[in-house]
Short mmCIF file of N, CA and C and ligand atoms in Angstrom, two decimals:
data_model
loop_
_atom_site.label_atom_id
_atom_site.label_comp_id
_atom_site.label_asym_id
_atom_site.label_seq_id
_atom_site.Cartn_x
_atom_site.Cartn_y
_atom_site.Cartn_z
N MET I 401 0.84 -1.20 0.00
CA MET I 401 0.00 0.00 0.00
C MET I 401 0.87 1.24 0.00
N ALA I 402 0.35 2.27 -0.63
CA ALA I 402 1.13 3.50 -0.70
C ALA I 402 0.20 4.69 -0.84
N VAL I 403 0.61 5.79 -0.22
CA VAL I 403 -0.09 7.04 -0.46
C VAL I 403 0.30 7.53 -1.86
N ARG I 404 -0.68 7.97 -2.61
CA ARG I 404 -0.39 8.50 -3.95
C ARG I 404 -0.54 10.01 -3.96
N SER I 405 0.12 10.63 -4.89
CA SER I 405 0.05 12.07 -5.08
C SER I 405 -1.36 12.44 -5.57
N ILE I 406 -1.90 13.53 -5.03
CA ILE I 406 -3.22 14.00 -5.43
C ILE I 406 -3.09 15.10 -6.48
N VAL I 407 -3.77 14.89 -7.60
CA VAL I 407 -3.71 15.81 -8.72
C VAL I 407 -4.46 17.10 -8.38
N ILE I 408 -3.89 18.23 -8.75
CA ILE I 408 -4.50 19.53 -8.50
C ILE I 408 -5.22 20.05 -9.75
N SER I 409 -6.30 20.76 -9.50
CA SER I 409 -7.15 21.33 -10.56
C SER I 409 -6.32 21.93 -11.70
N GLY I 410 -6.66 21.53 -12.92
CA GLY I 410 -5.95 22.00 -14.10
C GLY I 410 -5.45 20.86 -14.95
N ASP I 411 -5.22 19.71 -14.31
CA ASP I 411 -4.76 18.56 -15.09
C ASP I 411 -5.95 17.93 -15.83
N PRO I 412 -5.75 17.57 -17.10
CA PRO I 412 -6.87 17.04 -17.89
C PRO I 412 -7.58 15.85 -17.25
N VAL I 413 -6.86 15.04 -16.46
CA VAL I 413 -7.51 13.85 -15.88
C VAL I 413 -8.67 14.24 -14.96
N LEU I 414 -8.60 15.46 -14.39
CA LEU I 414 -9.68 15.92 -13.51
C LEU I 414 -10.84 16.56 -14.26
N HIS I 415 -10.63 16.81 -15.53
CA HIS I 415 -11.61 17.59 -16.28
C HIS I 415 -12.15 16.81 -17.48
N SER I 416 -11.98 15.49 -17.43
CA SER I 416 -12.47 14.62 -18.50
C SER I 416 -13.27 13.49 -17.87
N PRO I 417 -14.28 12.97 -18.57
CA PRO I 417 -15.04 11.84 -18.03
C PRO I 417 -14.14 10.61 -17.89
N ALA I 418 -14.31 9.88 -16.80
CA ALA I 418 -13.53 8.67 -16.58
C ALA I 418 -14.22 7.46 -17.24
N LEU I 419 -13.46 6.39 -17.39
CA LEU I 419 -13.94 5.20 -18.09
C LEU I 419 -14.43 4.14 -17.10
N PRO I 420 -15.42 3.34 -17.52
CA PRO I 420 -15.89 2.27 -16.64
C PRO I 420 -14.77 1.30 -16.29
N VAL I 421 -14.83 0.76 -15.08
CA VAL I 421 -13.90 -0.29 -14.68
C VAL I 421 -14.34 -1.59 -15.35
N VAL I 422 -13.40 -2.26 -16.01
CA VAL I 422 -13.68 -3.52 -16.69
C VAL I 422 -12.93 -4.67 -16.01
N ASP I 423 -11.68 -4.42 -15.67
CA ASP I 423 -10.84 -5.48 -15.09
C ASP I 423 -10.84 -5.40 -13.57
N PHE I 424 -11.47 -6.38 -12.93
CA PHE I 424 -11.45 -6.47 -11.47
C PHE I 424 -10.28 -7.35 -11.05
N ASP I 425 -9.09 -6.80 -11.20
CA ASP I 425 -7.87 -7.59 -11.04
C ASP I 425 -7.04 -7.05 -9.87
N ASP I 426 -5.81 -7.56 -9.75
CA ASP I 426 -4.93 -7.15 -8.66
C ASP I 426 -4.57 -5.67 -8.74
N ASP I 427 -4.46 -5.15 -9.97
CA ASP I 427 -4.16 -3.72 -10.12
C ASP I 427 -5.27 -2.86 -9.52
N LEU I 428 -6.51 -3.28 -9.74
CA LEU I 428 -7.64 -2.53 -9.20
C LEU I 428 -7.63 -2.61 -7.68
N ARG I 429 -7.37 -3.82 -7.16
CA ARG I 429 -7.29 -4.01 -5.71
C ARG I 429 -6.23 -3.08 -5.09
N GLU I 430 -5.09 -3.02 -5.75
CA GLU I 430 -4.00 -2.17 -5.26
C GLU I 430 -4.40 -0.69 -5.32
N LEU I 431 -5.03 -0.31 -6.43
CA LEU I 431 -5.49 1.08 -6.57
C LEU I 431 -6.43 1.46 -5.43
N VAL I 432 -7.38 0.58 -5.14
CA VAL I 432 -8.37 0.88 -4.10
C VAL I 432 -7.68 0.99 -2.73
N GLN I 433 -6.75 0.07 -2.44
CA GLN I 433 -6.01 0.16 -1.16
C GLN I 433 -5.25 1.48 -1.07
N ASP I 434 -4.61 1.84 -2.16
CA ASP I 434 -3.86 3.11 -2.18
C ASP I 434 -4.80 4.31 -2.01
N MET I 435 -6.00 4.21 -2.61
CA MET I 435 -6.95 5.32 -2.49
C MET I 435 -7.43 5.48 -1.05
N TYR I 436 -7.70 4.35 -0.38
CA TYR I 436 -8.07 4.42 1.05
C TYR I 436 -6.94 5.10 1.84
N GLU I 437 -5.71 4.66 1.60
CA GLU I 437 -4.59 5.20 2.37
C GLU I 437 -4.38 6.68 2.07
N THR I 438 -4.52 7.05 0.81
CA THR I 438 -4.36 8.45 0.41
C THR I 438 -5.47 9.31 1.02
N MET I 439 -6.73 8.82 0.95
CA MET I 439 -7.87 9.54 1.52
C MET I 439 -7.70 9.72 3.02
N ASP I 440 -7.27 8.67 3.72
CA ASP I 440 -7.13 8.74 5.17
C ASP I 440 -5.97 9.64 5.59
N THR I 441 -4.92 9.66 4.79
CA THR I 441 -3.75 10.47 5.12
C THR I 441 -4.00 11.95 4.85
N ALA I 442 -4.78 12.24 3.82
CA ALA I 442 -4.96 13.64 3.37
C ALA I 442 -5.33 14.62 4.51
N PRO I 443 -6.34 14.42 5.38
CA PRO I 443 -7.41 13.44 5.28
C PRO I 443 -8.58 14.01 4.50
N GLY I 444 -9.41 13.11 3.96
CA GLY I 444 -10.61 13.54 3.25
C GLY I 444 -11.74 12.57 3.50
N VAL I 445 -12.97 13.01 3.17
CA VAL I 445 -14.15 12.14 3.35
C VAL I 445 -14.47 11.38 2.08
N GLY I 446 -13.73 11.67 1.01
CA GLY I 446 -13.95 10.94 -0.23
C GLY I 446 -12.79 11.18 -1.17
N LEU I 447 -12.59 10.23 -2.09
CA LEU I 447 -11.50 10.39 -3.06
C LEU I 447 -11.88 9.62 -4.33
N ALA I 448 -11.83 10.30 -5.45
CA ALA I 448 -12.10 9.66 -6.74
C ALA I 448 -10.78 9.23 -7.39
N ALA I 449 -10.85 8.17 -8.19
CA ALA I 449 -9.64 7.66 -8.84
C ALA I 449 -8.97 8.72 -9.71
N THR I 450 -9.79 9.57 -10.32
CA THR I 450 -9.22 10.62 -11.17
C THR I 450 -8.30 11.54 -10.36
N GLN I 451 -8.56 11.65 -9.06
CA GLN I 451 -7.74 12.53 -8.21
C GLN I 451 -6.35 11.97 -7.94
N VAL I 452 -6.16 10.67 -8.19
CA VAL I 452 -4.80 10.13 -8.13
C VAL I 452 -4.31 9.81 -9.54
N GLY I 453 -4.96 10.44 -10.52
CA GLY I 453 -4.47 10.36 -11.90
C GLY I 453 -4.92 9.15 -12.69
N VAL I 454 -5.90 8.42 -12.15
CA VAL I 454 -6.37 7.21 -12.84
C VAL I 454 -7.78 7.46 -13.39
N PRO I 455 -7.95 7.48 -14.70
CA PRO I 455 -9.24 7.86 -15.29
C PRO I 455 -10.25 6.72 -15.30
N LEU I 456 -10.58 6.19 -14.13
CA LEU I 456 -11.56 5.11 -14.01
C LEU I 456 -12.68 5.52 -13.07
N ARG I 457 -13.86 4.89 -13.29
CA ARG I 457 -15.06 5.28 -12.55
C ARG I 457 -15.16 4.54 -11.21
N LEU I 458 -14.44 5.06 -10.22
CA LEU I 458 -14.60 4.56 -8.86
C LEU I 458 -14.19 5.64 -7.88
N PHE I 459 -14.78 5.56 -6.68
CA PHE I 459 -14.35 6.45 -5.61
C PHE I 459 -14.46 5.73 -4.27
N THR I 460 -13.65 6.21 -3.32
CA THR I 460 -13.75 5.73 -1.94
C THR I 460 -14.40 6.84 -1.11
N TYR I 461 -14.99 6.43 0.02
CA TYR I 461 -15.61 7.41 0.91
C TYR I 461 -15.42 6.96 2.35
N ASN I 462 -15.43 7.90 3.26
CA ASN I 462 -15.24 7.64 4.68
C ASN I 462 -15.90 8.76 5.47
N PHE I 463 -17.05 8.46 6.05
CA PHE I 463 -17.82 9.53 6.69
C PHE I 463 -18.55 9.00 7.93
N LEU I 464 -18.31 9.66 9.06
CA LEU I 464 -18.99 9.31 10.31
C LEU I 464 -20.20 10.23 10.46
N ASP I 465 -21.41 9.65 10.45
CA ASP I 465 -22.60 10.51 10.50
C ASP I 465 -22.97 10.87 11.94
N ASP I 466 -24.05 11.63 12.08
CA ASP I 466 -24.45 12.13 13.41
C ASP I 466 -24.84 11.01 14.37
N ASP I 467 -25.19 9.86 13.83
CA ASP I 467 -25.54 8.71 14.67
C ASP I 467 -24.33 7.81 14.93
N ASP I 468 -23.13 8.34 14.64
CA ASP I 468 -21.89 7.59 14.83
C ASP I 468 -21.80 6.35 13.95
N HIS I 469 -22.52 6.37 12.86
CA HIS I 469 -22.37 5.27 11.90
C HIS I 469 -21.28 5.64 10.89
N LEU I 470 -20.32 4.73 10.73
CA LEU I 470 -19.24 5.00 9.78
C LEU I 470 -19.59 4.45 8.40
N TRP I 471 -19.69 5.37 7.45
CA TRP I 471 -19.90 4.99 6.06
C TRP I 471 -18.54 4.96 5.38
N ARG I 472 -18.06 3.77 5.09
CA ARG I 472 -16.73 3.63 4.50
C ARG I 472 -16.78 2.54 3.45
N GLY I 473 -16.31 2.85 2.27
CA GLY I 473 -16.34 1.83 1.23
C GLY I 473 -15.80 2.35 -0.08
N VAL I 474 -15.93 1.49 -1.09
CA VAL I 474 -15.55 1.88 -2.44
C VAL I 474 -16.75 1.67 -3.35
N ALA I 475 -17.02 2.65 -4.19
CA ALA I 475 -18.11 2.57 -5.16
C ALA I 475 -17.49 2.48 -6.55
N ILE I 476 -17.68 1.32 -7.20
CA ILE I 476 -17.11 1.10 -8.53
C ILE I 476 -18.24 1.13 -9.56
N ASN I 477 -17.98 1.80 -10.67
CA ASN I 477 -18.99 2.00 -11.72
C ASN I 477 -20.33 2.47 -11.14
N PRO I 478 -20.29 3.54 -10.35
CA PRO I 478 -21.51 3.97 -9.66
C PRO I 478 -22.54 4.62 -10.57
N GLU I 479 -23.79 4.54 -10.11
CA GLU I 479 -24.86 5.36 -10.67
C GLU I 479 -25.43 6.15 -9.51
N LEU I 480 -25.91 7.36 -9.81
CA LEU I 480 -26.40 8.21 -8.74
C LEU I 480 -27.71 8.87 -9.16
N TRP I 481 -28.71 8.73 -8.29
CA TRP I 481 -29.98 9.44 -8.49
C TRP I 481 -30.10 10.47 -7.40
N ILE I 482 -30.48 11.68 -7.76
CA ILE I 482 -30.62 12.73 -6.74
C ILE I 482 -31.98 13.40 -6.86
N THR I 483 -32.47 13.89 -5.71
CA THR I 483 -33.65 14.75 -5.72
C THR I 483 -33.19 16.13 -6.19
N PRO I 484 -34.13 17.00 -6.60
CA PRO I 484 -33.70 18.31 -7.13
C PRO I 484 -32.89 19.11 -6.10
N VAL I 485 -31.93 19.88 -6.62
CA VAL I 485 -31.18 20.79 -5.77
C VAL I 485 -32.12 21.93 -5.36
N PRO I 486 -32.15 22.28 -4.05
CA PRO I 486 -33.06 23.34 -3.61
C PRO I 486 -32.77 24.66 -4.30
N ALA I 487 -33.80 25.47 -4.45
CA ALA I 487 -33.62 26.81 -5.00
C ALA I 487 -32.98 27.71 -3.94
N GLY I 488 -32.44 28.84 -4.37
CA GLY I 488 -31.89 29.80 -3.42
C GLY I 488 -30.38 29.84 -3.47
N GLU I 489 -29.82 30.48 -2.44
CA GLU I 489 -28.37 30.63 -2.40
C GLU I 489 -27.76 29.72 -1.35
N ALA I 490 -26.54 29.29 -1.60
CA ALA I 490 -25.84 28.42 -0.66
C ALA I 490 -25.54 29.18 0.63
N ASP I 491 -25.65 28.47 1.75
CA ASP I 491 -25.39 29.07 3.05
C ASP I 491 -23.90 28.98 3.38
N GLU I 492 -23.34 30.12 3.83
CA GLU I 492 -21.89 30.20 4.06
C GLU I 492 -21.41 29.29 5.18
N ASP I 493 -22.32 28.88 6.05
CA ASP I 493 -21.94 27.98 7.15
C ASP I 493 -22.37 26.54 6.89
N GLU I 494 -23.62 26.39 6.43
CA GLU I 494 -24.20 25.05 6.33
C GLU I 494 -23.73 24.28 5.11
N ASP I 495 -23.41 24.98 4.04
CA ASP I 495 -23.22 24.31 2.75
C ASP I 495 -21.78 24.34 2.25
N VAL I 496 -20.83 24.50 3.18
CA VAL I 496 -19.45 24.69 2.76
C VAL I 496 -18.79 23.36 2.39
N GLU I 497 -18.16 23.36 1.23
CA GLU I 497 -17.58 22.14 0.66
C GLU I 497 -16.11 22.39 0.34
N GLY I 498 -15.32 21.32 0.29
CA GLY I 498 -13.92 21.43 -0.09
C GLY I 498 -13.53 20.26 -0.98
N CYS I 499 -12.33 20.31 -1.53
CA CYS I 499 -11.89 19.25 -2.45
C CYS I 499 -10.37 19.10 -2.34
N LEU I 500 -9.91 17.87 -2.24
CA LEU I 500 -8.46 17.63 -2.13
C LEU I 500 -7.72 18.04 -3.40
N SER I 501 -8.44 18.19 -4.50
CA SER I 501 -7.80 18.65 -5.73
C SER I 501 -7.87 20.17 -5.89
N TYR I 502 -8.47 20.81 -4.89
CA TYR I 502 -8.47 22.28 -4.81
C TYR I 502 -8.16 22.60 -3.35
N PRO I 503 -6.94 22.21 -2.92
CA PRO I 503 -6.65 22.09 -1.48
C PRO I 503 -6.58 23.42 -0.75
N GLY I 504 -7.00 23.35 0.53
CA GLY I 504 -6.88 24.51 1.40
C GLY I 504 -7.98 25.54 1.22
N GLU I 505 -8.93 25.28 0.33
CA GLU I 505 -10.01 26.24 0.06
C GLU I 505 -11.35 25.59 0.34
N ARG I 506 -12.34 26.42 0.69
CA ARG I 506 -13.70 25.92 0.89
C ARG I 506 -14.68 26.96 0.37
N PHE I 507 -15.73 26.47 -0.28
CA PHE I 507 -16.77 27.37 -0.79
C PHE I 507 -18.15 26.77 -0.55
N PRO I 508 -19.14 27.66 -0.36
CA PRO I 508 -20.51 27.17 -0.22
C PRO I 508 -21.08 26.72 -1.57
N LEU I 509 -21.84 25.64 -1.51
CA LEU I 509 -22.47 25.13 -2.73
C LEU I 509 -23.73 24.36 -2.33
N LEU I 510 -24.83 24.68 -2.98
CA LEU I 510 -26.07 23.94 -2.73
C LEU I 510 -25.99 22.57 -3.39
N ARG I 511 -26.43 21.56 -2.65
CA ARG I 511 -26.49 20.19 -3.18
C ARG I 511 -27.85 19.61 -2.88
N SER I 512 -28.18 18.58 -3.60
CA SER I 512 -29.40 17.85 -3.29
C SER I 512 -29.28 17.22 -1.91
N PRO I 513 -30.36 17.30 -1.09
CA PRO I 513 -30.28 16.74 0.27
C PRO I 513 -30.36 15.22 0.32
N SER I 514 -30.75 14.58 -0.76
CA SER I 514 -30.78 13.11 -0.72
C SER I 514 -30.37 12.53 -2.06
N ALA I 515 -29.78 11.35 -1.98
CA ALA I 515 -29.26 10.69 -3.18
C ALA I 515 -29.30 9.18 -2.98
N ILE I 516 -29.45 8.48 -4.08
CA ILE I 516 -29.35 7.02 -4.06
C ILE I 516 -28.13 6.62 -4.89
N LEU I 517 -27.22 5.92 -4.24
CA LEU I 517 -26.01 5.44 -4.91
C LEU I 517 -26.17 3.95 -5.19
N ARG I 518 -25.91 3.57 -6.43
CA ARG I 518 -25.84 2.15 -6.77
C ARG I 518 -24.49 1.90 -7.41
N ALA I 519 -23.79 0.88 -6.95
CA ALA I 519 -22.44 0.59 -7.44
C ALA I 519 -22.13 -0.86 -7.16
N VAL I 520 -20.93 -1.28 -7.52
CA VAL I 520 -20.45 -2.61 -7.12
C VAL I 520 -19.17 -2.42 -6.31
N ASP I 521 -18.87 -3.44 -5.51
CA ASP I 521 -17.63 -3.40 -4.73
C ASP I 521 -16.53 -4.18 -5.46
N LEU I 522 -15.42 -4.42 -4.78
CA LEU I 522 -14.27 -5.08 -5.42
C LEU I 522 -14.59 -6.51 -5.86
N GLU I 523 -15.60 -7.12 -5.20
CA GLU I 523 -16.02 -8.48 -5.58
C GLU I 523 -17.12 -8.43 -6.64
N GLN I 524 -17.36 -7.25 -7.17
CA GLN I 524 -18.40 -7.01 -8.17
C GLN I 524 -19.79 -7.24 -7.62
N LYS I 525 -19.92 -7.18 -6.31
CA LYS I 525 -21.21 -7.35 -5.66
C LYS I 525 -21.95 -6.01 -5.65
N PRO I 526 -23.17 -5.96 -6.21
CA PRO I 526 -23.90 -4.69 -6.23
C PRO I 526 -24.37 -4.29 -4.84
N PHE I 527 -24.39 -2.98 -4.59
CA PHE I 527 -24.96 -2.47 -3.35
C PHE I 527 -25.64 -1.14 -3.63
N GLU I 528 -26.48 -0.75 -2.69
CA GLU I 528 -27.26 0.48 -2.85
C GLU I 528 -27.30 1.21 -1.51
N ILE I 529 -27.08 2.50 -1.54
CA ILE I 529 -27.13 3.31 -0.32
C ILE I 529 -28.06 4.50 -0.54
N HIS I 530 -29.01 4.64 0.37
CA HIS I 530 -29.88 5.83 0.35
C HIS I 530 -29.23 6.85 1.29
N ALA I 531 -28.72 7.91 0.73
CA ALA I 531 -27.92 8.86 1.51
C ALA I 531 -28.68 10.16 1.70
N GLU I 532 -28.46 10.76 2.89
CA GLU I 532 -29.06 12.06 3.20
C GLU I 532 -27.94 13.04 3.57
N ASP I 533 -28.24 14.30 3.38
CA ASP I 533 -27.39 15.38 3.90
C ASP I 533 -25.91 15.23 3.48
N TRP I 534 -25.01 15.12 4.49
CA TRP I 534 -23.59 15.16 4.15
C TRP I 534 -23.14 13.96 3.32
N LEU I 535 -23.69 12.80 3.63
CA LEU I 535 -23.31 11.63 2.82
C LEU I 535 -23.79 11.81 1.38
N ALA I 536 -24.99 12.37 1.24
CA ALA I 536 -25.50 12.66 -0.11
C ALA I 536 -24.60 13.67 -0.82
N ARG I 537 -24.12 14.65 -0.06
CA ARG I 537 -23.22 15.65 -0.64
C ARG I 537 -21.91 15.00 -1.09
N ILE I 538 -21.37 14.13 -0.25
CA ILE I 538 -20.12 13.46 -0.61
C ILE I 538 -20.29 12.64 -1.90
N PHE I 539 -21.38 11.91 -1.97
CA PHE I 539 -21.61 11.09 -3.17
C PHE I 539 -21.75 11.98 -4.42
N GLN I 540 -22.43 13.11 -4.29
CA GLN I 540 -22.57 14.00 -5.45
C GLN I 540 -21.22 14.57 -5.85
N HIS I 541 -20.42 14.95 -4.85
CA HIS I 541 -19.09 15.51 -5.12
C HIS I 541 -18.21 14.49 -5.83
N GLU I 542 -18.17 13.26 -5.29
CA GLU I 542 -17.28 12.24 -5.87
C GLU I 542 -17.79 11.78 -7.23
N TYR I 543 -19.11 11.64 -7.35
CA TYR I 543 -19.68 11.23 -8.63
C TYR I 543 -19.35 12.26 -9.71
N ASP I 544 -19.43 13.53 -9.36
CA ASP I 544 -19.05 14.60 -10.28
C ASP I 544 -17.63 14.41 -10.81
N HIS I 545 -16.72 14.02 -9.91
CA HIS I 545 -15.32 13.82 -10.32
C HIS I 545 -15.24 12.84 -11.50
N LEU I 546 -16.09 11.81 -11.48
CA LEU I 546 -16.01 10.78 -12.53
C LEU I 546 -16.51 11.30 -13.87
N ASP I 547 -17.25 12.42 -13.82
CA ASP I 547 -17.69 13.06 -15.06
C ASP I 547 -16.81 14.25 -15.43
N GLY I 548 -15.72 14.43 -14.70
CA GLY I 548 -14.79 15.52 -15.02
C GLY I 548 -15.24 16.88 -14.51
N THR I 549 -16.09 16.86 -13.48
CA THR I 549 -16.58 18.12 -12.90
C THR I 549 -16.05 18.29 -11.49
N LEU I 550 -15.49 19.46 -11.20
CA LEU I 550 -15.08 19.80 -9.85
C LEU I 550 -16.16 20.67 -9.21
N TYR I 551 -16.20 20.65 -7.86
CA TYR I 551 -17.25 21.46 -7.22
C TYR I 551 -17.07 22.95 -7.51
N VAL I 552 -15.81 23.36 -7.74
CA VAL I 552 -15.60 24.78 -8.06
C VAL I 552 -16.21 25.15 -9.42
N ASP I 553 -16.43 24.15 -10.28
CA ASP I 553 -17.10 24.41 -11.56
C ASP I 553 -18.58 24.72 -11.38
N ARG I 554 -19.12 24.37 -10.20
CA ARG I 554 -20.55 24.53 -9.94
C ARG I 554 -20.89 25.74 -9.07
N LEU I 555 -19.87 26.52 -8.68
CA LEU I 555 -20.11 27.60 -7.72
C LEU I 555 -20.98 28.71 -8.30
N GLU I 556 -21.72 29.35 -7.39
CA GLU I 556 -22.45 30.56 -7.79
C GLU I 556 -21.44 31.62 -8.24
N HIS I 557 -21.93 32.51 -9.09
CA HIS I 557 -21.06 33.47 -9.76
C HIS I 557 -20.09 34.18 -8.80
N PHE I 558 -20.63 34.65 -7.67
CA PHE I 558 -19.82 35.40 -6.70
C PHE I 558 -18.60 34.59 -6.25
N TYR I 559 -18.83 33.31 -5.90
CA TYR I 559 -17.74 32.47 -5.42
C TYR I 559 -16.86 31.97 -6.57
N ALA I 560 -17.47 31.79 -7.72
CA ALA I 560 -16.70 31.35 -8.89
C ALA I 560 -15.63 32.38 -9.25
N LYS I 561 -15.97 33.65 -9.09
CA LYS I 561 -14.99 34.71 -9.39
C LYS I 561 -13.82 34.65 -8.41
N ILE I 562 -14.13 34.39 -7.14
CA ILE I 562 -13.06 34.26 -6.13
C ILE I 562 -12.18 33.07 -6.47
N ALA I 563 -12.82 31.96 -6.83
CA ALA I 563 -12.06 30.75 -7.16
C ALA I 563 -11.14 30.98 -8.36
N THR I 564 -11.62 31.71 -9.33
CA THR I 564 -10.80 32.01 -10.51
C THR I 564 -9.54 32.78 -10.11
N LYS I 565 -9.72 33.74 -9.18
CA LYS I 565 -8.57 34.52 -8.70
C LYS I 565 -7.59 33.64 -7.95
N ILE I 566 -8.12 32.74 -7.11
CA ILE I 566 -7.25 31.86 -6.33
C ILE I 566 -6.47 30.93 -7.26
N THR I 567 -7.15 30.39 -8.26
CA THR I 567 -6.50 29.50 -9.22
C THR I 567 -5.31 30.20 -9.87
N ARG I 568 -5.52 31.47 -10.23
CA ARG I 568 -4.46 32.24 -10.88
C ARG I 568 -3.32 32.53 -9.90
N LYS I 569 -3.70 32.97 -8.69
CA LYS I 569 -2.71 33.35 -7.69
C LYS I 569 -1.82 32.18 -7.31
N ARG I 570 -2.40 30.99 -7.22
CA ARG I 570 -1.64 29.83 -6.79
C ARG I 570 -0.92 29.13 -7.94
N GLY I 571 -1.18 29.61 -9.15
CA GLY I 571 -0.53 28.98 -10.30
C GLY I 571 -1.13 27.64 -10.66
N TRP I 572 -2.38 27.40 -10.22
CA TRP I 572 -3.07 26.17 -10.59
C TRP I 572 -3.70 26.35 -11.98
N GLY I 573 -4.48 25.33 -12.38
CA GLY I 573 -5.16 25.44 -13.67
C GLY I 573 -4.28 25.03 -14.83
N VAL I 574 -3.15 24.38 -14.51
CA VAL I 574 -2.26 23.87 -15.55
C VAL I 574 -2.00 22.38 -15.28
N PRO I 575 -1.64 21.63 -16.32
CA PRO I 575 -1.41 20.20 -16.13
C PRO I 575 -0.19 19.90 -15.26
N GLY I 576 -0.23 18.74 -14.62
CA GLY I 576 0.96 18.19 -13.98
C GLY I 576 1.20 18.57 -12.54
N LEU I 577 0.29 19.36 -11.93
CA LEU I 577 0.50 19.73 -10.53
C LEU I 577 -0.12 18.69 -9.60
N GLY I 578 0.54 18.50 -8.45
CA GLY I 578 0.00 17.58 -7.45
C GLY I 578 0.59 17.85 -6.10
N TRP I 579 0.02 17.19 -5.09
CA TRP I 579 0.57 17.31 -3.73
C TRP I 579 0.51 15.95 -3.06
N MET I 580 1.43 15.75 -2.10
CA MET I 580 1.57 14.44 -1.47
C MET I 580 1.06 14.50 -0.02
N PRO I 581 -0.08 13.85 0.26
CA PRO I 581 -0.59 13.84 1.64
C PRO I 581 0.45 13.28 2.60
N GLY I 582 0.53 13.92 3.76
CA GLY I 582 1.51 13.48 4.76
C GLY I 582 2.89 14.07 4.56
N VAL I 583 3.10 14.72 3.41
CA VAL I 583 4.40 15.33 3.10
C VAL I 583 4.23 16.82 2.91
N ASP I 584 3.39 17.18 1.93
CA ASP I 584 3.15 18.59 1.66
C ASP I 584 2.06 19.12 2.59
N ASN I 585 2.26 20.30 3.11
CA ASN I 585 1.23 20.96 3.91
C ASN I 585 0.67 22.12 3.13
N LEU I 586 -0.59 21.97 2.70
CA LEU I 586 -1.18 23.00 1.85
C LEU I 586 -2.20 23.85 2.59
N GLU I 587 -2.26 23.67 3.91
CA GLU I 587 -3.14 24.55 4.68
C GLU I 587 -2.56 25.95 4.68
N ASP I 588 -3.42 26.91 4.84
CA ASP I 588 -2.97 28.30 4.84
C ASP I 588 -2.12 28.62 6.07
ZN1 LIG F 786 -13.05 16.57 -4.82
#
């Protein structure tokens, strides 16, 4: 197992749709183990394969909900159904989201409050999770990654302008940038 470098916004792998997983082999097993280790080291509540530079449709997640239930697993070739995103503006406290590929920054974004995730695990066994609130948000965020969408691509105009400035200031938005969890400190 190894921590892998996390790709930063600007590399094409983050901005292109990923491909379905076909081979459930040792390479996939190793990738998933590395993704867990990378996610836990970062730390993050979710990590898509595209974020470690692999253009395949899978993500890991790790989230402790208010009832102390730990949601931890890998979703391979997922499908996601969501209820409509509420109208209005994102709340600066309640709706704040972040991304390991846009590290050290957080922005408010409205998400659907509930989602149904269907996917298979490493044994190709199908499973389904009815998610609410933060877990639903995590699934929407990670699922977006597999379609080449970052949460900063979805921001309301006001925040999108700030993100554009940050991208420029930090020299992001170009291919080949990454950071190593446990080594690089990208907090402000
Ligand atoms: Zn992300």
